[in-house]
Amino acid sequence: MAYSSSLMNLAIKQADYAHYISRPNPNVGAIVVKNNKVIGFGYSQAYGSDHAEVVALKEAGNLAKDGELYVTLEPCSHQGKTPPCTDAIIKAGIKTVYIGILDPNPLVAGRGVELLKKAGIKVQIGYKTKQIEKQLEYYLHWRKHNLPFVMMKNAVSLDGKIAAPDGNSKWITSEEARHFGRLKRAEGEAIITGIGTVLADNPMLILRADEMDKLRIKADNNHIAQPVRIILDSSLKIPLNSKIVETAKEYKTIIIKSNSSKINHEKEDKLRQMGVNIIGINSIDNKIDLKALLVFLAEHKFTSIFIEAGPKLSTAFLNQGLVDKVFYFIAPKALGGTNDVYQHLHVDSLRTAIEFERVIPQLINKDNILLEAYVKKDI
């Protein structure tokens, strides 16, 4: 049977189910086909569990022999938390494998294809590549740059303000827009904010129960974890009675302190007792080194990060070229004053402006707008 575009689309649809559940592993989809009939569906399970190919092959059972496998990403060829998928494919007696894109993981990177071919399996590569690369953009970025894919959310008035002149910022956007913004939090394995936001707003930084239910439906009713909360707090100013600290045993919480700051060790011990994980990162000019933080997170298998912070931290990430994508919510009101969202950008002319591309506008309700855009970077 020749390659079928519609069958690869089915594999891509399977991968969608794994978007929130497989991290840090890529969300991969696979199907097994025999005699023009799909006999096995599979998508990546939670980290440490079966990969998509194995799930599909298990569903197909003995019928998989002499069948075809469609898979969005090159099958793994190494022993990790699970055995190599190539071994399962060979053992099942698959005769043809159609692969969307190769895996940039240096432990795979073409080796999976090589092992399948050596076993006498016909392998064809390069189908729906743009679509699959978009679907796997967090994972591919992490592998290519050894950094998490960084997203940032801002909510502003029509004139770009995050607060009125008197400092009041609740609420600029509508309830529907805020709900949509909370759903976007799930795109990151962790949410980063600064101590300034915690002191000003005392947020929880979680998704509500109804929002988690919506995401579970998208994930084929699998369990979805709340993003890890990461607070940048150089000298541990966070109050012990803040919502973040009081719920740290329920929701994973990390406070990033500065290695060079003087710390109240009694308070640090108390925070740890209350469930907070405290990690020290080096500083530059008395501020946490953001690049070093992202490197640390990447090394600990965080493939995507969501920033939800005030203007100083938001623009610090932008100034250092560390943001990959923005979710920019706009409300139909003008606030005036000087509380500009990007007031701290290091831009002195049009020549040095930060540019965005692949901008997607979306109407959230009758008047709130979301602009989803990628930060344009020099390649």
Short mmCIF file of C-alpha atoms in Angstrom, two decimals:
data_model
loop_
_atom_site.label_atom_id
_atom_site.label_comp_id
_atom_site.label_asym_id
_atom_site.label_seq_id
_atom_site.Cartn_x
_atom_site.Cartn_y
_atom_site.Cartn_z
CA MET A 1 0.00 0.00 0.00
CA ALA A 2 1.38 3.45 -0.92
CA TYR A 3 1.77 6.30 1.53
CA SER A 4 -1.50 7.98 2.52
CA SER A 5 -1.67 11.63 3.58
CA SER A 6 -4.92 11.02 5.45
CA LEU A 7 -3.32 8.25 7.50
CA MET A 8 -0.44 10.52 8.54
CA ASN A 9 -3.08 13.05 9.54
CA LEU A 10 -4.52 10.41 11.88
CA ALA A 11 -1.09 9.97 13.47
CA ILE A 12 -0.81 13.75 13.90
CA LYS A 13 -4.22 13.78 15.57
CA GLN A 14 -3.02 11.11 17.98
CA ALA A 15 -0.03 13.27 18.86
CA ASP A 16 -2.37 16.11 19.83
CA TYR A 17 -3.70 14.00 22.70
CA ALA A 18 -0.20 13.82 24.20
CA HIS A 19 0.48 17.57 24.09
CA TYR A 20 0.12 18.08 27.86
CA ILE A 21 1.00 14.62 29.15
CA SER A 22 4.24 13.33 27.58
CA ARG A 23 6.65 16.11 28.60
CA PRO A 24 9.63 16.22 28.59
CA ASN A 25 9.25 13.51 25.95
CA PRO A 26 7.89 14.73 22.61
CA ASN A 27 4.19 14.34 21.92
CA VAL A 28 4.24 11.73 19.17
CA GLY A 29 1.41 9.96 17.38
CA ALA A 30 1.41 6.60 15.61
CA ILE A 31 -0.98 4.25 13.85
CA VAL A 32 -0.62 0.71 12.54
CA VAL A 33 -2.29 -0.08 9.21
CA LYS A 34 -2.95 -3.39 7.48
CA ASN A 35 -5.03 -4.09 4.39
CA ASN A 36 -6.12 -0.44 4.25
CA LYS A 37 -7.50 -0.65 7.79
CA VAL A 38 -6.18 1.05 10.94
CA ILE A 39 -5.64 -1.68 13.53
CA GLY A 40 -3.70 0.25 16.15
CA PHE A 41 -3.72 3.81 17.50
CA GLY A 42 -1.14 5.27 19.85
CA TYR A 43 0.21 8.47 21.35
CA SER A 44 3.03 9.18 23.80
CA GLN A 45 2.13 8.36 27.37
CA ALA A 46 3.39 10.06 30.53
CA TYR A 47 7.17 10.33 30.94
CA GLY A 48 8.57 6.89 31.69
CA SER A 49 5.62 5.05 30.12
CA ASP A 50 5.07 3.66 26.63
CA HIS A 51 5.89 5.69 23.54
CA ALA A 52 3.34 6.13 20.75
CA GLU A 53 4.66 3.32 18.55
CA VAL A 54 4.51 0.77 21.36
CA VAL A 55 0.94 1.77 22.30
CA ALA A 56 -0.19 1.36 18.68
CA LEU A 57 1.62 -1.97 18.27
CA LYS A 58 0.13 -3.33 21.49
CA GLU A 59 -3.36 -2.44 20.27
CA ALA A 60 -2.69 -4.09 16.90
CA GLY A 61 -1.27 -7.23 18.54
CA ASN A 62 -0.36 -10.11 16.24
CA LEU A 63 -2.19 -8.45 13.36
CA ALA A 64 0.70 -5.97 13.10
CA LYS A 65 2.83 -8.51 11.24
CA ASP A 66 3.43 -7.34 7.65
CA GLY A 67 1.58 -4.13 8.45
CA GLU A 68 2.60 -0.50 8.06
CA LEU A 69 3.43 2.03 10.75
CA TYR A 70 2.81 5.77 10.47
CA VAL A 71 4.65 7.80 13.10
CA THR A 72 5.15 11.56 13.39
CA LEU A 73 8.71 11.41 14.80
CA GLU A 74 11.57 8.99 14.20
CA PRO A 75 11.32 5.99 16.56
CA CYS A 76 13.83 5.98 19.40
CA SER A 77 16.71 3.54 19.17
CA HIS A 78 18.18 3.72 22.67
CA GLN A 79 17.40 2.41 26.12
CA GLY A 80 16.00 5.20 28.25
CA LYS A 81 13.19 4.92 30.80
CA THR A 82 11.63 2.54 28.26
CA PRO A 83 13.17 0.07 25.77
CA PRO A 84 13.94 1.19 22.19
CA CYS A 85 10.85 1.56 20.00
CA THR A 86 12.86 0.19 17.08
CA ASP A 87 13.08 -3.16 18.88
CA ALA A 88 9.29 -3.30 19.27
CA ILE A 89 8.73 -2.40 15.59
CA ILE A 90 11.15 -5.06 14.39
CA LYS A 91 9.72 -7.70 16.73
CA ALA A 92 6.16 -6.93 15.57
CA GLY A 93 7.08 -7.72 11.96
CA ILE A 94 6.18 -4.31 10.52
CA LYS A 95 7.19 -4.15 6.84
CA THR A 96 6.99 -0.38 6.14
CA VAL A 97 7.43 2.68 8.35
CA TYR A 98 6.41 6.19 7.28
CA ILE A 99 8.12 8.84 9.43
CA GLY A 100 7.15 12.50 9.57
CA ILE A 101 10.47 14.00 10.71
CA LEU A 102 13.78 12.81 12.14
CA ASP A 103 14.49 13.18 15.86
CA PRO A 104 17.28 15.72 16.65
CA ASN A 105 17.98 13.91 19.93
CA PRO A 106 21.67 12.95 19.56
CA LEU A 107 20.83 9.51 20.93
CA VAL A 108 18.53 8.96 17.94
CA ALA A 109 19.23 11.40 15.05
CA GLY A 110 18.94 8.94 12.16
CA ARG A 111 20.01 5.86 14.10
CA GLY A 112 16.41 4.73 14.48
CA VAL A 113 15.98 4.75 10.70
CA GLU A 114 19.28 2.94 10.24
CA LEU A 115 18.33 0.11 12.61
CA LEU A 116 14.94 -0.37 10.95
CA LYS A 117 16.52 -0.54 7.50
CA LYS A 118 19.13 -3.04 8.70
CA ALA A 119 16.25 -5.22 9.86
CA GLY A 120 14.85 -5.23 6.32
CA ILE A 121 12.05 -2.75 6.99
CA LYS A 122 11.20 -0.23 4.29
CA VAL A 123 11.50 3.29 5.72
CA GLN A 124 10.29 6.52 4.15
CA ILE A 125 10.85 9.94 5.75
CA GLY A 126 9.57 13.49 5.31
CA TYR A 127 5.79 13.78 5.50
CA LYS A 128 3.74 16.72 6.83
CA THR A 129 7.03 18.16 8.06
CA LYS A 130 5.90 21.77 8.65
CA GLN A 131 2.81 20.66 10.52
CA ILE A 132 4.75 18.22 12.70
CA GLU A 133 7.55 20.72 13.36
CA LYS A 134 4.92 23.17 14.62
CA GLN A 135 3.33 20.47 16.74
CA LEU A 136 6.72 19.62 18.26
CA GLU A 137 8.14 23.17 18.43
CA TYR A 138 8.84 23.08 22.18
CA TYR A 139 10.71 19.77 22.00
CA LEU A 140 12.63 20.65 18.83
CA HIS A 141 13.70 24.03 20.26
CA TRP A 142 14.88 22.38 23.48
CA ARG A 143 16.95 19.84 21.53
CA LYS A 144 18.38 22.40 19.10
CA HIS A 145 19.25 25.19 21.54
CA ASN A 146 19.57 23.37 24.89
CA LEU A 147 17.09 25.92 26.27
CA PRO A 148 13.37 25.72 27.03
CA PHE A 149 10.93 27.24 24.57
CA VAL A 150 9.93 30.46 26.36
CA MET A 151 6.44 31.96 26.11
CA MET A 152 5.30 35.19 27.72
CA LYS A 153 1.84 36.52 28.49
CA ASN A 154 0.97 40.20 28.80
CA ALA A 155 -2.46 41.77 29.37
CA VAL A 156 -2.71 45.45 28.46
CA SER A 157 -5.04 48.31 27.66
CA LEU A 158 -5.35 49.62 24.11
CA ASP A 159 -2.57 52.12 24.86
CA GLY A 160 -0.24 49.41 26.18
CA LYS A 161 -0.68 49.98 29.92
CA ILE A 162 -0.67 47.25 32.56
CA ALA A 163 -2.21 49.46 35.25
CA ALA A 164 -4.02 52.76 35.72
CA PRO A 165 -2.04 55.79 36.94
CA ASP A 166 -3.06 54.94 40.53
CA GLY A 167 -1.51 51.48 40.15
CA ASN A 168 -4.79 49.55 39.97
CA SER A 169 -4.57 46.66 37.49
CA LYS A 170 -7.63 44.55 38.39
CA TRP A 171 -9.03 43.93 35.91
CA ILE A 172 -7.84 45.30 32.58
CA THR A 173 -9.08 42.45 30.41
CA SER A 174 -12.41 40.61 30.57
CA GLU A 175 -13.11 37.44 32.54
CA GLU A 176 -13.20 35.51 29.25
CA ALA A 177 -9.74 36.80 28.34
CA ARG A 178 -8.35 35.97 31.79
CA HIS A 179 -9.82 32.46 31.53
CA PHE A 180 -8.19 32.05 28.13
CA GLY A 181 -4.89 33.32 29.54
CA ARG A 182 -4.98 30.80 32.39
CA LEU A 183 -5.53 28.01 29.87
CA LYS A 184 -2.38 29.18 28.09
CA ARG A 185 -0.43 28.60 31.31
CA ALA A 186 -0.62 24.88 30.60
CA GLU A 187 1.59 25.40 27.55
CA GLY A 188 4.52 25.73 29.92
CA GLU A 189 5.84 22.99 32.15
CA ALA A 190 6.61 25.83 34.54
CA ILE A 191 5.30 29.35 35.16
CA ILE A 192 7.87 32.03 36.01
CA THR A 193 7.08 35.25 37.80
CA GLY A 194 8.97 37.71 39.97
CA ILE A 195 8.70 38.52 43.65
CA GLY A 196 7.25 41.93 42.71
CA THR A 197 4.16 40.28 41.24
CA VAL A 198 3.80 38.02 44.28
CA LEU A 199 4.02 40.96 46.69
CA ALA A 200 1.62 43.10 44.64
CA ASP A 201 -1.04 40.54 43.68
CA ASN A 202 -0.56 37.47 45.93
CA PRO A 203 -1.43 35.14 43.01
CA MET A 204 -1.92 31.37 43.02
CA LEU A 205 -0.51 30.85 39.50
CA ILE A 206 -2.53 27.72 38.82
CA LEU A 207 -5.27 26.59 36.47
CA ARG A 208 -8.72 26.28 38.00
CA ALA A 209 -10.45 22.93 38.28
CA ASP A 210 -12.83 23.63 35.37
CA GLU A 211 -9.89 24.70 33.22
CA MET A 212 -8.00 21.51 34.03
CA ASP A 213 -11.13 19.56 33.06
CA LYS A 214 -11.18 21.27 29.66
CA LEU A 215 -7.54 20.34 29.07
CA ARG A 216 -8.12 16.75 30.16
CA ILE A 217 -10.78 16.42 27.45
CA LYS A 218 -8.18 17.60 24.91
CA ALA A 219 -5.78 15.03 26.36
CA ASP A 220 -8.16 12.09 25.93
CA ASN A 221 -9.07 12.33 29.64
CA ASN A 222 -5.52 11.61 30.81
CA HIS A 223 -4.08 13.15 33.95
CA ILE A 224 -2.52 16.59 33.45
CA ALA A 225 -0.14 18.13 35.97
CA GLN A 226 -0.32 21.76 37.00
CA PRO A 227 2.73 23.72 35.76
CA VAL A 228 5.52 24.08 38.31
CA ARG A 229 5.49 27.57 39.87
CA ILE A 230 8.88 29.32 39.77
CA ILE A 231 9.33 32.56 41.70
CA LEU A 232 12.41 34.74 41.15
CA ASP A 233 13.14 36.05 44.64
CA SER A 234 16.82 36.90 45.09
CA SER A 235 16.74 37.46 48.86
CA LEU A 236 13.66 35.42 49.84
CA LYS A 237 11.27 38.30 50.47
CA ILE A 238 8.23 36.10 49.85
CA PRO A 239 5.79 36.16 52.81
CA LEU A 240 5.22 32.87 54.57
CA ASN A 241 1.48 33.56 54.43
CA SER A 242 1.42 34.14 50.67
CA LYS A 243 -0.84 31.87 48.63
CA ILE A 244 2.19 30.49 46.79
CA VAL A 245 3.89 29.33 49.99
CA GLU A 246 0.73 28.14 51.73
CA THR A 247 -0.07 25.83 48.81
CA ALA A 248 3.49 24.67 48.07
CA LYS A 249 2.83 21.13 49.30
CA GLU A 250 -0.13 20.87 46.93
CA TYR A 251 1.43 22.51 43.87
CA LYS A 252 5.11 22.13 43.03
CA THR A 253 6.88 25.39 43.80
CA ILE A 254 10.45 26.54 43.25
CA ILE A 255 11.95 29.78 44.52
CA ILE A 256 15.06 30.97 42.73
CA LYS A 257 17.36 32.85 45.08
CA SER A 258 20.59 34.64 44.25
CA ASN A 259 23.80 32.89 45.21
CA SER A 260 25.26 36.27 46.13
CA SER A 261 22.43 37.59 48.32
CA LYS A 262 22.40 37.52 52.09
CA ILE A 263 19.69 35.08 53.10
CA ASN A 264 17.76 34.65 56.33
CA HIS A 265 18.53 30.97 56.82
CA GLU A 266 15.81 30.52 59.43
CA LYS A 267 13.24 31.72 56.88
CA GLU A 268 14.79 29.54 54.19
CA ASP A 269 14.46 26.48 56.44
CA LYS A 270 10.84 27.38 57.17
CA LEU A 271 10.06 27.74 53.47
CA ARG A 272 11.53 24.31 52.79
CA GLN A 273 9.46 22.83 55.63
CA MET A 274 6.37 24.33 53.99
CA GLY A 275 7.14 22.49 50.73
CA VAL A 276 9.10 25.08 48.75
CA ASN A 277 12.12 23.94 46.77
CA ILE A 278 14.80 26.66 46.90
CA ILE A 279 17.52 26.83 44.26
CA GLY A 280 20.42 29.24 44.02
CA ILE A 281 21.42 30.81 40.69
CA ASN A 282 24.29 33.22 40.04
CA SER A 283 23.54 36.91 39.61
CA ILE A 284 24.59 39.65 37.22
CA ASP A 285 24.43 43.22 38.58
CA ASN A 286 22.55 41.93 41.63
CA LYS A 287 19.88 40.35 39.44
CA ILE A 288 19.36 36.65 38.80
CA ASP A 289 21.13 35.56 35.61
CA LEU A 290 18.13 34.69 33.43
CA LYS A 291 20.14 32.81 30.81
CA ALA A 292 21.77 30.71 33.53
CA LEU A 293 18.30 30.01 34.94
CA LEU A 294 17.02 28.78 31.57
CA VAL A 295 20.11 26.62 31.08
CA PHE A 296 19.50 25.08 34.51
CA LEU A 297 15.85 24.42 33.67
CA ALA A 298 16.75 22.87 30.31
CA GLU A 299 19.25 20.57 32.00
CA HIS A 300 16.44 19.47 34.31
CA LYS A 301 14.25 18.61 31.32
CA PHE A 302 11.94 21.62 31.25
CA THR A 303 11.19 21.96 27.54
CA SER A 304 8.76 24.90 27.79
CA ILE A 305 8.39 27.87 30.13
CA PHE A 306 5.53 30.35 30.54
CA ILE A 307 6.35 33.83 31.87
CA GLU A 308 3.61 35.76 33.61
CA ALA A 309 5.32 38.73 35.23
CA GLY A 310 5.48 42.49 35.59
CA PRO A 311 7.15 44.92 33.18
CA LYS A 312 10.67 44.69 34.65
CA LEU A 313 10.99 40.92 34.44
CA SER A 314 9.06 40.66 31.17
CA THR A 315 11.30 43.18 29.44
CA ALA A 316 14.43 41.69 31.01
CA PHE A 317 13.67 38.42 29.22
CA LEU A 318 12.94 40.32 25.99
CA ASN A 319 16.06 42.48 26.25
CA GLN A 320 18.21 39.36 26.52
CA GLY A 321 16.57 37.67 23.53
CA LEU A 322 15.22 34.85 25.68
CA VAL A 323 11.53 34.98 24.65
CA ASP A 324 10.35 32.88 21.73
CA LYS A 325 6.61 33.58 21.65
CA VAL A 326 4.18 36.07 23.18
CA PHE A 327 0.50 35.96 24.07
CA TYR A 328 -0.54 39.62 24.09
CA PHE A 329 -4.05 40.33 25.35
CA ILE A 330 -5.55 43.75 24.55
CA ALA A 331 -8.59 45.29 26.26
CA PRO A 332 -10.66 48.09 24.67
CA LYS A 333 -9.78 50.85 27.11
CA ALA A 334 -7.14 53.57 27.39
CA LEU A 335 -5.55 54.17 30.80
CA GLY A 336 -2.94 56.85 30.16
CA GLY A 337 -0.10 57.37 32.61
CA THR A 338 3.34 55.75 32.49
CA ASN A 339 2.67 52.11 33.41
CA ASP A 340 3.74 50.80 29.99
CA VAL A 341 4.13 47.05 29.64
CA TYR A 342 7.50 47.27 27.85
CA GLN A 343 8.75 50.52 29.34
CA HIS A 344 12.16 49.01 30.18
CA LEU A 345 13.04 47.77 26.68
CA HIS A 346 16.53 48.61 25.47
CA VAL A 347 15.36 50.15 22.22
CA ASP A 348 16.63 53.55 21.11
CA SER A 349 15.56 53.58 17.45
CA LEU A 350 13.57 51.70 14.85
CA ARG A 351 16.78 49.94 13.92
CA THR A 352 17.01 48.28 17.35
CA ALA A 353 13.29 47.51 17.71
CA ILE A 354 12.26 44.01 18.72
CA GLU A 355 10.26 42.58 15.85
CA PHE A 356 7.59 39.92 15.82
CA GLU A 357 6.46 37.58 13.07
CA ARG A 358 3.80 34.96 12.31
CA VAL A 359 1.29 37.10 14.16
CA ILE A 360 -2.11 35.48 14.71
CA PRO A 361 -4.94 37.76 15.92
CA GLN A 362 -7.87 36.20 17.75
CA LEU A 363 -11.05 37.76 19.08
CA ILE A 364 -11.61 36.38 22.58
CA ASN A 365 -15.06 37.88 23.05
CA LYS A 366 -16.83 40.84 21.48
CA ASP A 367 -13.97 43.23 22.25
CA ASN A 368 -10.87 41.60 23.88
CA ILE A 369 -8.16 40.58 21.42
CA LEU A 370 -5.27 38.12 21.66
CA LEU A 371 -2.21 38.58 19.49
CA GLU A 372 -0.14 35.42 19.35
CA ALA A 373 3.28 36.11 17.83
CA TYR A 374 6.83 34.79 17.59
CA VAL A 375 9.82 36.97 18.40
CA LYS A 376 11.85 37.46 15.26
CA LYS A 377 15.42 36.37 15.78
CA ASP A 378 18.59 36.44 13.76
CA ILE A 379 19.48 32.96 12.56
#
